[in-house]
Each structure stands twice: as C-alpha cells, then as structure tokens.
mmCIF file as Biopython writes it, N, C-alpha, C and O atoms, coordinates in Angstrom:
data_model
#
loop_
_atom_site.group_PDB
_atom_site.id
_atom_site.type_symbol
_atom_site.label_atom_id
_atom_site.label_alt_id
_atom_site.label_comp_id
_atom_site.label_asym_id
_atom_site.label_entity_id
_atom_site.label_seq_id
_atom_site.pdbx_PDB_ins_code
_atom_site.Cartn_x
_atom_site.Cartn_y
_atom_site.Cartn_z
_atom_site.occupancy
_atom_site.B_iso_or_equiv
_atom_site.auth_seq_id
_atom_site.auth_asym_id
_atom_site.pdbx_PDB_model_num
ATOM 1   N N  . MET A ? 1  ? 129.814 18.859 -74.478 1.0 0.0 1  A 1 
ATOM 2   C CA . MET A ? 1  ? 129.050 20.040 -74.126 1.0 0.0 1  A 1 
ATOM 3   C C  . MET A ? 1  ? 129.987 21.253 -74.227 1.0 0.0 1  A 1 
ATOM 4   O O  . MET A ? 1  ? 131.084 21.241 -73.668 1.0 0.0 1  A 1 
ATOM 5   N N  . ASN A ? 2  ? 129.556 22.285 -74.933 1.0 0.0 2  A 1 
ATOM 6   C CA . ASN A ? 2  ? 130.399 23.472 -75.062 1.0 0.0 2  A 1 
ATOM 7   C C  . ASN A ? 2  ? 130.158 24.448 -73.904 1.0 0.0 2  A 1 
ATOM 8   O O  . ASN A ? 2  ? 129.274 24.236 -73.074 1.0 0.0 2  A 1 
ATOM 9   N N  . ILE A ? 3  ? 130.943 25.497 -73.864 1.0 0.0 3  A 1 
ATOM 10  C CA . ILE A ? 3  ? 130.899 26.443 -72.737 1.0 0.0 3  A 1 
ATOM 11  C C  . ILE A ? 3  ? 129.554 27.173 -72.662 1.0 0.0 3  A 1 
ATOM 12  O O  . ILE A ? 3  ? 129.102 27.502 -71.565 1.0 0.0 3  A 1 
ATOM 13  N N  . GLN A ? 4  ? 128.911 27.431 -73.790 1.0 0.0 4  A 1 
ATOM 14  C CA . GLN A ? 4  ? 127.597 28.073 -73.751 1.0 0.0 4  A 1 
ATOM 15  C C  . GLN A ? 4  ? 126.567 27.143 -73.120 1.0 0.0 4  A 1 
ATOM 16  O O  . GLN A ? 4  ? 125.753 27.580 -72.307 1.0 0.0 4  A 1 
ATOM 17  N N  . GLN A ? 5  ? 126.596 25.876 -73.484 1.0 0.0 5  A 1 
ATOM 18  C CA . GLN A ? 5  ? 125.670 24.908 -72.899 1.0 0.0 5  A 1 
ATOM 19  C C  . GLN A ? 5  ? 125.911 24.760 -71.399 1.0 0.0 5  A 1 
ATOM 20  O O  . GLN A ? 5  ? 124.966 24.624 -70.622 1.0 0.0 5  A 1 
ATOM 21  N N  . GLN A ? 6  ? 127.181 24.786 -70.998 1.0 0.0 6  A 1 
ATOM 22  C CA . GLN A ? 6  ? 127.496 24.721 -69.576 1.0 0.0 6  A 1 
ATOM 23  C C  . GLN A ? 6  ? 126.945 25.946 -68.855 1.0 0.0 6  A 1 
ATOM 24  O O  . GLN A ? 6  ? 126.370 25.831 -67.772 1.0 0.0 6  A 1 
ATOM 25  N N  . ALA A ? 7  ? 127.126 27.119 -69.461 1.0 0.0 7  A 1 
ATOM 26  C CA . ALA A ? 7  ? 126.610 28.354 -68.862 1.0 0.0 7  A 1 
ATOM 27  C C  . ALA A ? 7  ? 125.090 28.295 -68.742 1.0 0.0 7  A 1 
ATOM 28  O O  . ALA A ? 7  ? 124.533 28.669 -67.710 1.0 0.0 7  A 1 
ATOM 29  N N  . ASP A ? 8  ? 124.416 27.826 -69.794 1.0 0.0 8  A 1 
ATOM 30  C CA . ASP A ? 8  ? 122.953 27.704 -69.759 1.0 0.0 8  A 1 
ATOM 31  C C  . ASP A ? 8  ? 122.503 26.802 -68.612 1.0 0.0 8  A 1 
ATOM 32  O O  . ASP A ? 8  ? 121.550 27.128 -67.905 1.0 0.0 8  A 1 
ATOM 33  N N  . ARG A ? 9  ? 123.180 25.677 -68.426 1.0 0.0 9  A 1 
ATOM 34  C CA . ARG A ? 9  ? 122.814 24.756 -67.343 1.0 0.0 9  A 1 
ATOM 35  C C  . ARG A ? 9  ? 123.012 25.395 -65.978 1.0 0.0 9  A 1 
ATOM 36  O O  . ARG A ? 9  ? 122.175 25.239 -65.088 1.0 0.0 9  A 1 
ATOM 37  N N  . GLU A ? 10 ? 124.121 26.118 -65.808 1.0 0.0 10 A 1 
ATOM 38  C CA . GLU A ? 10 ? 124.388 26.780 -64.527 1.0 0.0 10 A 1 
ATOM 39  C C  . GLU A ? 10 ? 123.361 27.869 -64.244 1.0 0.0 10 A 1 
ATOM 40  O O  . GLU A ? 10 ? 122.900 28.010 -63.112 1.0 0.0 10 A 1 
ATOM 41  N N  . ILE A ? 11 ? 123.004 28.635 -65.266 1.0 0.0 11 A 1 
ATOM 42  C CA . ILE A ? 11 ? 121.991 29.685 -65.097 1.0 0.0 11 A 1 
ATOM 43  C C  . ILE A ? 11 ? 120.666 29.056 -64.678 1.0 0.0 11 A 1 
ATOM 44  O O  . ILE A ? 11 ? 120.040 29.495 -63.713 1.0 0.0 11 A 1 
ATOM 45  N N  . ASP A ? 12 ? 120.245 28.029 -65.406 1.0 0.0 12 A 1 
ATOM 46  C CA . ASP A ? 12 ? 118.959 27.381 -65.107 1.0 0.0 12 A 1 
ATOM 47  C C  . ASP A ? 12 ? 118.936 26.779 -63.705 1.0 0.0 12 A 1 
ATOM 48  O O  . ASP A ? 12 ? 117.905 26.814 -63.033 1.0 0.0 12 A 1 
ATOM 49  N N  . ALA A ? 13 ? 120.050 26.232 -63.263 1.0 0.0 13 A 1 
ATOM 50  C CA . ALA A ? 13 ? 120.121 25.591 -61.955 1.0 0.0 13 A 1 
ATOM 51  C C  . ALA A ? 13 ? 120.227 26.593 -60.807 1.0 0.0 13 A 1 
ATOM 52  O O  . ALA A ? 13 ? 119.900 26.260 -59.668 1.0 0.0 13 A 1 
ATOM 53  N N  . SER A ? 14 ? 120.674 27.801 -61.088 1.0 0.0 14 A 1 
ATOM 54  C CA . SER A ? 14 ? 120.962 28.756 -60.016 1.0 0.0 14 A 1 
ATOM 55  C C  . SER A ? 14 ? 119.905 29.826 -59.798 1.0 0.0 14 A 1 
ATOM 56  O O  . SER A ? 14 ? 119.943 30.523 -58.784 1.0 0.0 14 A 1 
ATOM 57  N N  . ARG A ? 15 ? 119.001 29.969 -60.685 1.0 0.0 15 A 1 
ATOM 58  C CA . ARG A ? 15 ? 118.004 31.028 -60.554 1.0 0.0 15 A 1 
ATOM 59  C C  . ARG A ? 15 ? 116.978 30.667 -59.506 1.0 0.0 15 A 1 
ATOM 60  O O  . ARG A ? 15 ? 116.446 29.557 -59.496 1.0 0.0 15 A 1 
ATOM 61  N N  . ASP A ? 16 ? 116.700 31.629 -58.605 1.0 0.0 16 A 1 
ATOM 62  C CA . ASP A ? 16 ? 115.603 31.440 -57.659 1.0 0.0 16 A 1 
ATOM 63  C C  . ASP A ? 16 ? 114.918 32.783 -57.477 1.0 0.0 16 A 1 
ATOM 64  O O  . ASP A ? 16 ? 115.430 33.685 -56.813 1.0 0.0 16 A 1 
ATOM 65  N N  . GLY A ? 17 ? 113.755 32.885 -58.081 1.0 0.0 17 A 1 
ATOM 66  C CA . GLY A ? 17 ? 113.014 34.146 -58.001 1.0 0.0 17 A 1 
ATOM 67  C C  . GLY A ? 17 ? 113.753 35.272 -58.701 1.0 0.0 17 A 1 
ATOM 68  O O  . GLY A ? 17 ? 114.271 35.098 -59.804 1.0 0.0 17 A 1 
ATOM 69  N N  . ASP A ? 18 ? 113.799 36.429 -58.052 1.0 0.0 18 A 1 
ATOM 70  C CA . ASP A ? 18 ? 114.429 37.600 -58.643 1.0 0.0 18 A 1 
ATOM 71  C C  . ASP A ? 18 ? 115.871 37.799 -58.193 1.0 0.0 18 A 1 
ATOM 72  O O  . ASP A ? 18 ? 116.459 38.849 -58.448 1.0 0.0 18 A 1 
ATOM 73  N N  . ALA A ? 19 ? 116.443 36.804 -57.528 1.0 0.0 19 A 1 
ATOM 74  C CA . ALA A ? 19 ? 117.817 36.936 -57.037 1.0 0.0 19 A 1 
ATOM 75  C C  . ALA A ? 19 ? 118.775 37.127 -58.203 1.0 0.0 19 A 1 
ATOM 76  O O  . ALA A ? 19 ? 118.647 36.478 -59.241 1.0 0.0 19 A 1 
ATOM 77  N N  . GLN A ? 20 ? 119.729 38.020 -58.018 1.0 0.0 20 A 1 
ATOM 78  C CA . GLN A ? 20 ? 120.731 38.235 -59.051 1.0 0.0 20 A 1 
ATOM 79  C C  . GLN A ? 20 ? 121.756 37.110 -58.980 1.0 0.0 20 A 1 
ATOM 80  O O  . GLN A ? 20 ? 122.112 36.633 -57.903 1.0 0.0 20 A 1 
ATOM 81  N N  . VAL A ? 21 ? 122.214 36.704 -60.143 1.0 0.0 21 A 1 
ATOM 82  C CA . VAL A ? 21 ? 123.159 35.612 -60.238 1.0 0.0 21 A 1 
ATOM 83  C C  . VAL A ? 21 ? 124.400 36.117 -60.957 1.0 0.0 21 A 1 
ATOM 84  O O  . VAL A ? 21 ? 124.293 36.896 -61.904 1.0 0.0 21 A 1 
ATOM 85  N N  . ALA A ? 22 ? 125.570 35.685 -60.519 1.0 0.0 22 A 1 
ATOM 86  C CA . ALA A ? 22 ? 126.822 36.011 -61.192 1.0 0.0 22 A 1 
ATOM 87  C C  . ALA A ? 22 ? 127.731 34.785 -61.141 1.0 0.0 22 A 1 
ATOM 88  O O  . ALA A ? 22 ? 127.683 34.000 -60.194 1.0 0.0 22 A 1 
ATOM 89  N N  . PHE A ? 23 ? 128.553 34.635 -62.168 1.0 0.0 23 A 1 
ATOM 90  C CA . PHE A ? 23 ? 129.443 33.479 -62.257 1.0 0.0 23 A 1 
ATOM 91  C C  . PHE A ? 23 ? 130.847 33.897 -62.642 1.0 0.0 23 A 1 
ATOM 92  O O  . PHE A ? 23 ? 131.057 34.906 -63.314 1.0 0.0 23 A 1 
ATOM 93  N N  . LEU A ? 24 ? 131.805 33.092 -62.197 1.0 0.0 24 A 1 
ATOM 94  C CA . LEU A ? 24 ? 133.178 33.179 -62.668 1.0 0.0 24 A 1 
ATOM 95  C C  . LEU A ? 24 ? 133.311 32.163 -63.790 1.0 0.0 24 A 1 
ATOM 96  O O  . LEU A ? 24 ? 132.831 31.035 -63.675 1.0 0.0 24 A 1 
ATOM 97  N N  . LEU A ? 25 ? 133.965 32.566 -64.882 1.0 0.0 25 A 1 
ATOM 98  C CA . LEU A ? 25 ? 134.099 31.703 -66.047 1.0 0.0 25 A 1 
ATOM 99  C C  . LEU A ? 25 ? 135.581 31.479 -66.320 1.0 0.0 25 A 1 
ATOM 100 O O  . LEU A ? 25 ? 136.360 32.429 -66.251 1.0 0.0 25 A 1 
ATOM 101 N N  . PRO A ? 26 ? 135.996 30.249 -66.630 1.0 0.0 26 A 1 
ATOM 102 C CA . PRO A ? 26 ? 137.412 29.967 -66.860 1.0 0.0 26 A 1 
ATOM 103 C C  . PRO A ? 26 ? 138.025 30.841 -67.959 1.0 0.0 26 A 1 
ATOM 104 O O  . PRO A ? 26 ? 137.441 31.027 -69.027 1.0 0.0 26 A 1 
ATOM 105 N N  . GLU A ? 27 ? 139.206 31.367 -67.671 1.0 0.0 27 A 1 
ATOM 106 C CA . GLU A ? 27 ? 139.911 32.233 -68.621 1.0 0.0 27 A 1 
ATOM 107 C C  . GLU A ? 27 ? 140.107 31.561 -69.977 1.0 0.0 27 A 1 
ATOM 108 O O  . GLU A ? 27 ? 139.957 32.203 -71.017 1.0 0.0 27 A 1 
ATOM 109 N N  . ASP A ? 28 ? 140.443 30.271 -69.967 1.0 0.0 28 A 1 
ATOM 110 C CA . ASP A ? 28 ? 140.741 29.589 -71.227 1.0 0.0 28 A 1 
ATOM 111 C C  . ASP A ? 28 ? 139.493 29.303 -72.068 1.0 0.0 28 A 1 
ATOM 112 O O  . ASP A ? 28 ? 139.615 28.850 -73.206 1.0 0.0 28 A 1 
ATOM 113 N N  . HIS A ? 29 ? 138.312 29.556 -71.537 1.0 0.0 29 A 1 
ATOM 114 C CA . HIS A ? 29 ? 137.070 29.391 -72.303 1.0 0.0 29 A 1 
ATOM 115 C C  . HIS A ? 29 ? 136.401 30.728 -72.616 1.0 0.0 29 A 1 
ATOM 116 O O  . HIS A ? 29 ? 135.340 30.756 -73.239 1.0 0.0 29 A 1 
ATOM 117 N N  . TRP A ? 30 ? 137.005 31.827 -72.193 1.0 0.0 30 A 1 
ATOM 118 C CA . TRP A ? 30 ? 136.398 33.149 -72.321 1.0 0.0 30 A 1 
ATOM 119 C C  . TRP A ? 30 ? 136.097 33.504 -73.774 1.0 0.0 30 A 1 
ATOM 120 O O  . TRP A ? 30 ? 134.972 33.890 -74.095 1.0 0.0 30 A 1 
ATOM 121 N N  . ASP A ? 31 ? 137.088 33.377 -74.657 1.0 0.0 31 A 1 
ATOM 122 C CA . ASP A ? 31 ? 136.882 33.751 -76.060 1.0 0.0 31 A 1 
ATOM 123 C C  . ASP A ? 31 ? 135.809 32.893 -76.719 1.0 0.0 31 A 1 
ATOM 124 O O  . ASP A ? 31 ? 134.991 33.406 -77.483 1.0 0.0 31 A 1 
ATOM 125 N N  . ALA A ? 32 ? 135.802 31.597 -76.434 1.0 0.0 32 A 1 
ATOM 126 C CA . ALA A ? 32 ? 134.770 30.713 -76.988 1.0 0.0 32 A 1 
ATOM 127 C C  . ALA A ? 32 ? 133.392 31.100 -76.462 1.0 0.0 32 A 1 
ATOM 128 O O  . ALA A ? 32 ? 132.416 31.089 -77.212 1.0 0.0 32 A 1 
ATOM 129 N N  . PHE A ? 33 ? 133.309 31.443 -75.175 1.0 0.0 33 A 1 
ATOM 130 C CA . PHE A ? 33 ? 132.048 31.868 -74.577 1.0 0.0 33 A 1 
ATOM 131 C C  . PHE A ? 33 ? 131.504 33.110 -75.292 1.0 0.0 33 A 1 
ATOM 132 O O  . PHE A ? 33 ? 130.322 33.174 -75.628 1.0 0.0 33 A 1 
ATOM 133 N N  . LEU A ? 34 ? 132.373 34.088 -75.518 1.0 0.0 34 A 1 
ATOM 134 C CA . LEU A ? 34 ? 131.949 35.311 -76.208 1.0 0.0 34 A 1 
ATOM 135 C C  . LEU A ? 34 ? 131.495 35.015 -77.625 1.0 0.0 34 A 1 
ATOM 136 O O  . LEU A ? 34 ? 130.473 35.537 -78.072 1.0 0.0 34 A 1 
ATOM 137 N N  . ALA A ? 35 ? 132.244 34.181 -78.337 1.0 0.0 35 A 1 
ATOM 138 C CA . ALA A ? 35 ? 131.893 33.847 -79.719 1.0 0.0 35 A 1 
ATOM 139 C C  . ALA A ? 35 ? 130.562 33.098 -79.806 1.0 0.0 35 A 1 
ATOM 140 O O  . ALA A ? 35 ? 129.745 33.386 -80.681 1.0 0.0 35 A 1 
ATOM 141 N N  . LEU A ? 36 ? 130.347 32.153 -78.915 1.0 0.0 36 A 1 
ATOM 142 C CA . LEU A ? 36 ? 129.122 31.350 -78.946 1.0 0.0 36 A 1 
ATOM 143 C C  . LEU A ? 36 ? 127.893 32.115 -78.493 1.0 0.0 36 A 1 
ATOM 144 O O  . LEU A ? 36 ? 126.802 31.905 -79.024 1.0 0.0 36 A 1 
ATOM 145 N N  . THR A ? 37 ? 128.053 32.996 -77.522 1.0 0.0 37 A 1 
ATOM 146 C CA . THR A ? 37 ? 126.897 33.695 -76.953 1.0 0.0 37 A 1 
ATOM 147 C C  . THR A ? 37 ? 126.625 35.041 -77.604 1.0 0.0 37 A 1 
ATOM 148 O O  . THR A ? 37 ? 125.512 35.560 -77.520 1.0 0.0 37 A 1 
ATOM 149 N N  . GLY A ? 38 ? 127.642 35.611 -78.256 1.0 0.0 38 A 1 
ATOM 150 C CA . GLY A ? 38 ? 127.493 36.950 -78.820 1.0 0.0 38 A 1 
ATOM 151 C C  . GLY A ? 38 ? 127.605 38.029 -77.763 1.0 0.0 38 A 1 
ATOM 152 O O  . GLY A ? 38 ? 127.357 39.201 -78.048 1.0 0.0 38 A 1 
ATOM 153 N N  . ALA A ? 39 ? 127.977 37.651 -76.542 1.0 0.0 39 A 1 
ATOM 154 C CA . ALA A ? 39 ? 128.137 38.628 -75.455 1.0 0.0 39 A 1 
ATOM 155 C C  . ALA A ? 39 ? 129.376 39.485 -75.723 1.0 0.0 39 A 1 
ATOM 156 O O  . ALA A ? 39 ? 130.317 39.048 -76.386 1.0 0.0 39 A 1 
ATOM 157 N N  . ALA A ? 40 ? 129.357 40.697 -75.202 1.0 0.0 40 A 1 
ATOM 158 C CA . ALA A ? 40 ? 130.485 41.621 -75.363 1.0 0.0 40 A 1 
ATOM 159 C C  . ALA A ? 40 ? 131.268 41.712 -74.061 1.0 0.0 40 A 1 
ATOM 160 O O  . ALA A ? 40 ? 130.692 41.836 -72.980 1.0 0.0 40 A 1 
ATOM 161 N N  . SER A ? 41 ? 132.584 41.648 -74.183 1.0 0.0 41 A 1 
ATOM 162 C CA . SER A ? 41 ? 133.459 41.765 -73.021 1.0 0.0 41 A 1 
ATOM 163 C C  . SER A ? 41 ? 133.650 43.235 -72.678 1.0 0.0 41 A 1 
ATOM 164 O O  . SER A ? 41 ? 133.910 44.060 -73.555 1.0 0.0 41 A 1 
ATOM 165 N N  . GLU A ? 42 ? 133.519 43.554 -71.394 1.0 0.0 42 A 1 
ATOM 166 C CA . GLU A ? 42 ? 133.653 44.938 -70.948 1.0 0.0 42 A 1 
ATOM 167 C C  . GLU A ? 42 ? 134.450 44.989 -69.659 1.0 0.0 42 A 1 
ATOM 168 O O  . GLU A ? 42 ? 134.408 44.059 -68.854 1.0 0.0 42 A 1 
ATOM 169 N N  . GLY A ? 43 ? 135.180 46.083 -69.467 1.0 0.0 43 A 1 
ATOM 170 C CA . GLY A ? 43 ? 135.838 46.351 -68.198 1.0 0.0 43 A 1 
ATOM 171 C C  . GLY A ? 43 ? 137.078 45.531 -67.930 1.0 0.0 43 A 1 
ATOM 172 O O  . GLY A ? 43 ? 137.533 44.743 -68.759 1.0 0.0 43 A 1 
ATOM 173 N N  . GLU A ? 44 ? 137.606 45.746 -66.740 1.0 0.0 44 A 1 
ATOM 174 C CA . GLU A ? 44 ? 138.790 45.033 -66.278 1.0 0.0 44 A 1 
ATOM 175 C C  . GLU A ? 44 ? 138.634 44.758 -64.796 1.0 0.0 44 A 1 
ATOM 176 O O  . GLU A ? 44 ? 138.561 45.725 -64.038 1.0 0.0 44 A 1 
ATOM 177 N N  . PRO A ? 45 ? 138.576 43.533 -64.318 1.0 0.0 45 A 1 
ATOM 178 C CA . PRO A ? 45 ? 138.688 42.334 -65.139 1.0 0.0 45 A 1 
ATOM 179 C C  . PRO A ? 45 ? 137.488 42.191 -66.068 1.0 0.0 45 A 1 
ATOM 180 O O  . PRO A ? 45 ? 136.409 42.708 -65.778 1.0 0.0 45 A 1 
ATOM 181 N N  . PRO A ? 46 ? 137.675 41.496 -67.175 1.0 0.0 46 A 1 
ATOM 182 C CA . PRO A ? 46 ? 136.605 41.394 -68.172 1.0 0.0 46 A 1 
ATOM 183 C C  . PRO A ? 46 ? 135.330 40.766 -67.610 1.0 0.0 46 A 1 
ATOM 184 O O  . PRO A ? 46 ? 135.370 39.795 -66.855 1.0 0.0 46 A 1 
ATOM 185 N N  . GLU A ? 47 ? 134.207 41.347 -68.001 1.0 0.0 47 A 1 
ATOM 186 C CA . GLU A ? 47 ? 132.880 40.839 -67.649 1.0 0.0 47 A 1 
ATOM 187 C C  . GLU A ? 47 ? 132.020 40.834 -68.898 1.0 0.0 47 A 1 
ATOM 188 O O  . GLU A ? 47 ? 132.267 41.593 -69.835 1.0 0.0 47 A 1 
ATOM 189 N N  . ALA A ? 48 ? 131.019 39.985 -68.910 1.0 0.0 48 A 1 
ATOM 190 C CA . ALA A ? 48 ? 130.054 39.935 -70.004 1.0 0.0 48 A 1 
ATOM 191 C C  . ALA A ? 48 ? 128.709 39.543 -69.423 1.0 0.0 48 A 1 
ATOM 192 O O  . ALA A ? 48 ? 128.638 38.830 -68.422 1.0 0.0 48 A 1 
ATOM 193 N N  . THR A ? 49 ? 127.643 40.013 -70.056 1.0 0.0 49 A 1 
ATOM 194 C CA . THR A ? 49 ? 126.296 39.655 -69.622 1.0 0.0 49 A 1 
ATOM 195 C C  . THR A ? 49 ? 125.669 38.749 -70.670 1.0 0.0 49 A 1 
ATOM 196 O O  . THR A ? 49 ? 125.663 39.060 -71.861 1.0 0.0 49 A 1 
ATOM 197 N N  . TYR A ? 50 ? 125.147 37.632 -70.208 1.0 0.0 50 A 1 
ATOM 198 C CA . TYR A ? 50 ? 124.496 36.652 -71.072 1.0 0.0 50 A 1 
ATOM 199 C C  . TYR A ? 50 ? 123.238 36.177 -70.355 1.0 0.0 50 A 1 
ATOM 200 O O  . TYR A ? 50 ? 123.293 35.757 -69.200 1.0 0.0 50 A 1 
ATOM 201 N N  . ARG A ? 51 ? 122.104 36.248 -71.050 1.0 0.0 51 A 1 
ATOM 202 C CA . ARG A ? 51 ? 120.797 35.864 -70.486 1.0 0.0 51 A 1 
ATOM 203 C C  . ARG A ? 51 ? 120.519 36.592 -69.169 1.0 0.0 51 A 1 
ATOM 204 O O  . ARG A ? 51 ? 119.915 36.028 -68.256 1.0 0.0 51 A 1 
ATOM 205 N N  . GLY A ? 52 ? 120.960 37.835 -69.081 1.0 0.0 52 A 1 
ATOM 206 C CA . GLY A ? 52 ? 120.702 38.637 -67.902 1.0 0.0 52 A 1 
ATOM 207 C C  . GLY A ? 52 ? 121.596 38.324 -66.725 1.0 0.0 52 A 1 
ATOM 208 O O  . GLY A ? 52 ? 121.369 38.819 -65.622 1.0 0.0 52 A 1 
ATOM 209 N N  . VAL A ? 53 ? 122.619 37.501 -66.949 1.0 0.0 53 A 1 
ATOM 210 C CA . VAL A ? 53 ? 123.525 37.066 -65.890 1.0 0.0 53 A 1 
ATOM 211 C C  . VAL A ? 53 ? 124.925 37.597 -66.183 1.0 0.0 53 A 1 
ATOM 212 O O  . VAL A ? 53 ? 125.380 37.597 -67.327 1.0 0.0 53 A 1 
ATOM 213 N N  . ARG A ? 54 ? 125.593 38.047 -65.131 1.0 0.0 54 A 1 
ATOM 214 C CA . ARG A ? 54 ? 126.952 38.567 -65.274 1.0 0.0 54 A 1 
ATOM 215 C C  . ARG A ? 54 ? 127.963 37.427 -65.150 1.0 0.0 54 A 1 
ATOM 216 O O  . ARG A ? 54 ? 127.900 36.622 -64.221 1.0 0.0 54 A 1 
ATOM 217 N N  . PHE A ? 55 ? 128.889 37.373 -66.098 1.0 0.0 55 A 1 
ATOM 218 C CA . PHE A ? 55 ? 129.997 36.425 -66.077 1.0 0.0 55 A 1 
ATOM 219 C C  . PHE A ? 55 ? 131.289 37.216 -66.013 1.0 0.0 55 A 1 
ATOM 220 O O  . PHE A ? 55 ? 131.446 38.220 -66.708 1.0 0.0 55 A 1 
ATOM 221 N N  . LYS A ? 56 ? 132.221 36.761 -65.174 1.0 0.0 56 A 1 
ATOM 222 C CA . LYS A ? 56 ? 133.540 37.378 -65.061 1.0 0.0 56 A 1 
ATOM 223 C C  . LYS A ? 56 ? 134.604 36.369 -65.467 1.0 0.0 56 A 1 
ATOM 224 O O  . LYS A ? 56 ? 134.561 35.209 -65.056 1.0 0.0 56 A 1 
ATOM 225 N N  . ARG A ? 57 ? 135.564 36.820 -66.281 1.0 0.0 57 A 1 
ATOM 226 C CA . ARG A ? 57 ? 136.698 35.958 -66.622 1.0 0.0 57 A 1 
ATOM 227 C C  . ARG A ? 57 ? 137.565 35.812 -65.380 1.0 0.0 57 A 1 
ATOM 228 O O  . ARG A ? 57 ? 137.902 36.803 -64.732 1.0 0.0 57 A 1 
ATOM 229 N N  . ALA A ? 58 ? 137.925 34.579 -65.048 1.0 0.0 58 A 1 
ATOM 230 C CA . ALA A ? 58 ? 138.665 34.338 -63.810 1.0 0.0 58 A 1 
ATOM 231 C C  . ALA A ? 58 ? 139.568 33.113 -63.947 1.0 0.0 58 A 1 
ATOM 232 O O  . ALA A ? 58 ? 139.340 32.261 -64.806 1.0 0.0 58 A 1 
ATOM 233 N N  . PRO A ? 59 ? 140.594 33.028 -63.094 1.0 0.0 59 A 1 
ATOM 234 C CA . PRO A ? 59 ? 141.490 31.864 -63.105 1.0 0.0 59 A 1 
ATOM 235 C C  . PRO A ? 59 ? 140.869 30.680 -62.355 1.0 0.0 59 A 1 
ATOM 236 O O  . PRO A ? 59 ? 141.341 30.288 -61.287 1.0 0.0 59 A 1 
ATOM 237 N N  . VAL A ? 60 ? 139.818 30.128 -62.926 1.0 0.0 60 A 1 
ATOM 238 C CA . VAL A ? 60 ? 139.130 28.972 -62.345 1.0 0.0 60 A 1 
ATOM 239 C C  . VAL A ? 60 ? 139.108 27.865 -63.392 1.0 0.0 60 A 1 
ATOM 240 O O  . VAL A ? 60 ? 139.400 28.112 -64.562 1.0 0.0 60 A 1 
ATOM 241 N N  . THR A ? 61 ? 138.767 26.650 -62.982 1.0 0.0 61 A 1 
ATOM 242 C CA . THR A ? 61 ? 138.766 25.523 -63.916 1.0 0.0 61 A 1 
ATOM 243 C C  . THR A ? 61 ? 137.374 25.135 -64.408 1.0 0.0 61 A 1 
ATOM 244 O O  . THR A ? 61 ? 137.245 24.328 -65.328 1.0 0.0 61 A 1 
ATOM 245 N N  . ALA A ? 62 ? 136.334 25.702 -63.802 1.0 0.0 62 A 1 
ATOM 246 C CA . ALA A ? 62 ? 134.951 25.422 -64.197 1.0 0.0 62 A 1 
ATOM 247 C C  . ALA A ? 62 ? 134.115 26.658 -63.889 1.0 0.0 62 A 1 
ATOM 248 O O  . ALA A ? 62 ? 134.556 27.546 -63.158 1.0 0.0 62 A 1 
ATOM 249 N N  . ILE A ? 63 ? 132.912 26.714 -64.447 1.0 0.0 63 A 1 
ATOM 250 C CA . ILE A ? 63 ? 132.010 27.820 -64.142 1.0 0.0 63 A 1 
ATOM 251 C C  . ILE A ? 63 ? 131.629 27.716 -62.666 1.0 0.0 63 A 1 
ATOM 252 O O  . ILE A ? 63 ? 131.169 26.670 -62.208 1.0 0.0 63 A 1 
ATOM 253 N N  . ILE A ? 64 ? 131.821 28.791 -61.938 1.0 0.0 64 A 1 
ATOM 254 C CA . ILE A ? 64 ? 131.581 28.804 -60.503 1.0 0.0 64 A 1 
ATOM 255 C C  . ILE A ? 64 ? 130.655 29.954 -60.152 1.0 0.0 64 A 1 
ATOM 256 O O  . ILE A ? 64 ? 130.837 31.073 -60.631 1.0 0.0 64 A 1 
ATOM 257 N N  . HIS A ? 65 ? 129.660 29.679 -59.315 1.0 0.0 65 A 1 
ATOM 258 C CA . HIS A ? 65 ? 128.771 30.722 -58.834 1.0 0.0 65 A 1 
ATOM 259 C C  . HIS A ? 65 ? 129.596 31.697 -57.996 1.0 0.0 65 A 1 
ATOM 260 O O  . HIS A ? 65 ? 130.345 31.274 -57.114 1.0 0.0 65 A 1 
ATOM 261 N N  . GLU A ? 66 ? 129.469 32.972 -58.257 1.0 0.0 66 A 1 
ATOM 262 C CA . GLU A ? 66 ? 130.230 33.975 -57.517 1.0 0.0 66 A 1 
ATOM 263 C C  . GLU A ? 66 ? 129.518 34.272 -56.218 1.0 0.0 66 A 1 
ATOM 264 O O  . GLU A ? 66 ? 128.387 34.757 -56.227 1.0 0.0 66 A 1 
ATOM 265 N N  . GLU A ? 67 ? 130.155 33.991 -55.114 1.0 0.0 67 A 1 
ATOM 266 C CA . GLU A ? 67 ? 129.583 34.234 -53.790 1.0 0.0 67 A 1 
ATOM 267 C C  . GLU A ? 67 ? 129.673 35.714 -53.428 1.0 0.0 67 A 1 
ATOM 268 O O  . GLU A ? 67 ? 130.573 36.416 -53.889 1.0 0.0 67 A 1 
ATOM 269 N N  . GLY A ? 68 ? 128.765 36.173 -52.624 1.0 0.0 68 A 1 
ATOM 270 C CA . GLY A ? 68 ? 128.795 37.543 -52.122 1.0 0.0 68 A 1 
ATOM 271 C C  . GLY A ? 68 ? 128.382 38.597 -53.124 1.0 0.0 68 A 1 
ATOM 272 O O  . GLY A ? 68 ? 128.675 39.778 -52.937 1.0 0.0 68 A 1 
ATOM 273 N N  . PHE A ? 69 ? 127.699 38.187 -54.195 1.0 0.0 69 A 1 
ATOM 274 C CA . PHE A ? 69 ? 127.259 39.160 -55.207 1.0 0.0 69 A 1 
ATOM 275 C C  . PHE A ? 69 ? 126.013 39.847 -54.742 1.0 0.0 69 A 1 
ATOM 276 O O  . PHE A ? 69 ? 125.480 40.703 -55.448 1.0 0.0 69 A 1 
#
C-alpha cells in the first residue's frame, strides 16, 4: 500500500460529519505523497491539502491524526 492509499484510508476512517480533519505525515514519505496526490507543499512547516484535508510534514513514523485541530 502506498502513502496515498494510506492517506485515503485515514481520511475515510476519520471523517464524521462536517468536522475538520488534519493529519501529520511522515517526513520520509512527504515527497512521494506530493507526487502521488498532486498536492502542493506550502508554508513552514510544510503543509498540503488533499481531498479537503490538511496534512503536515512531521517527524512521525505513520500517518497520525493531529489532535487539537
């Protein structure tokens, strides 16, 4: 499963109604995520929006739901 498929699964599993969702994405998968999704990296720390969800590049080992968003 590639990083885009992982992101899709996390998005589908985390959506509830109109609640906003945000995730931390592993730094070592960031470039692949951008290439596969066509999302554009913006800001510092880098963020990208995919399927209406904000992803942030972070020093994590797996896609993690960002708490307190």
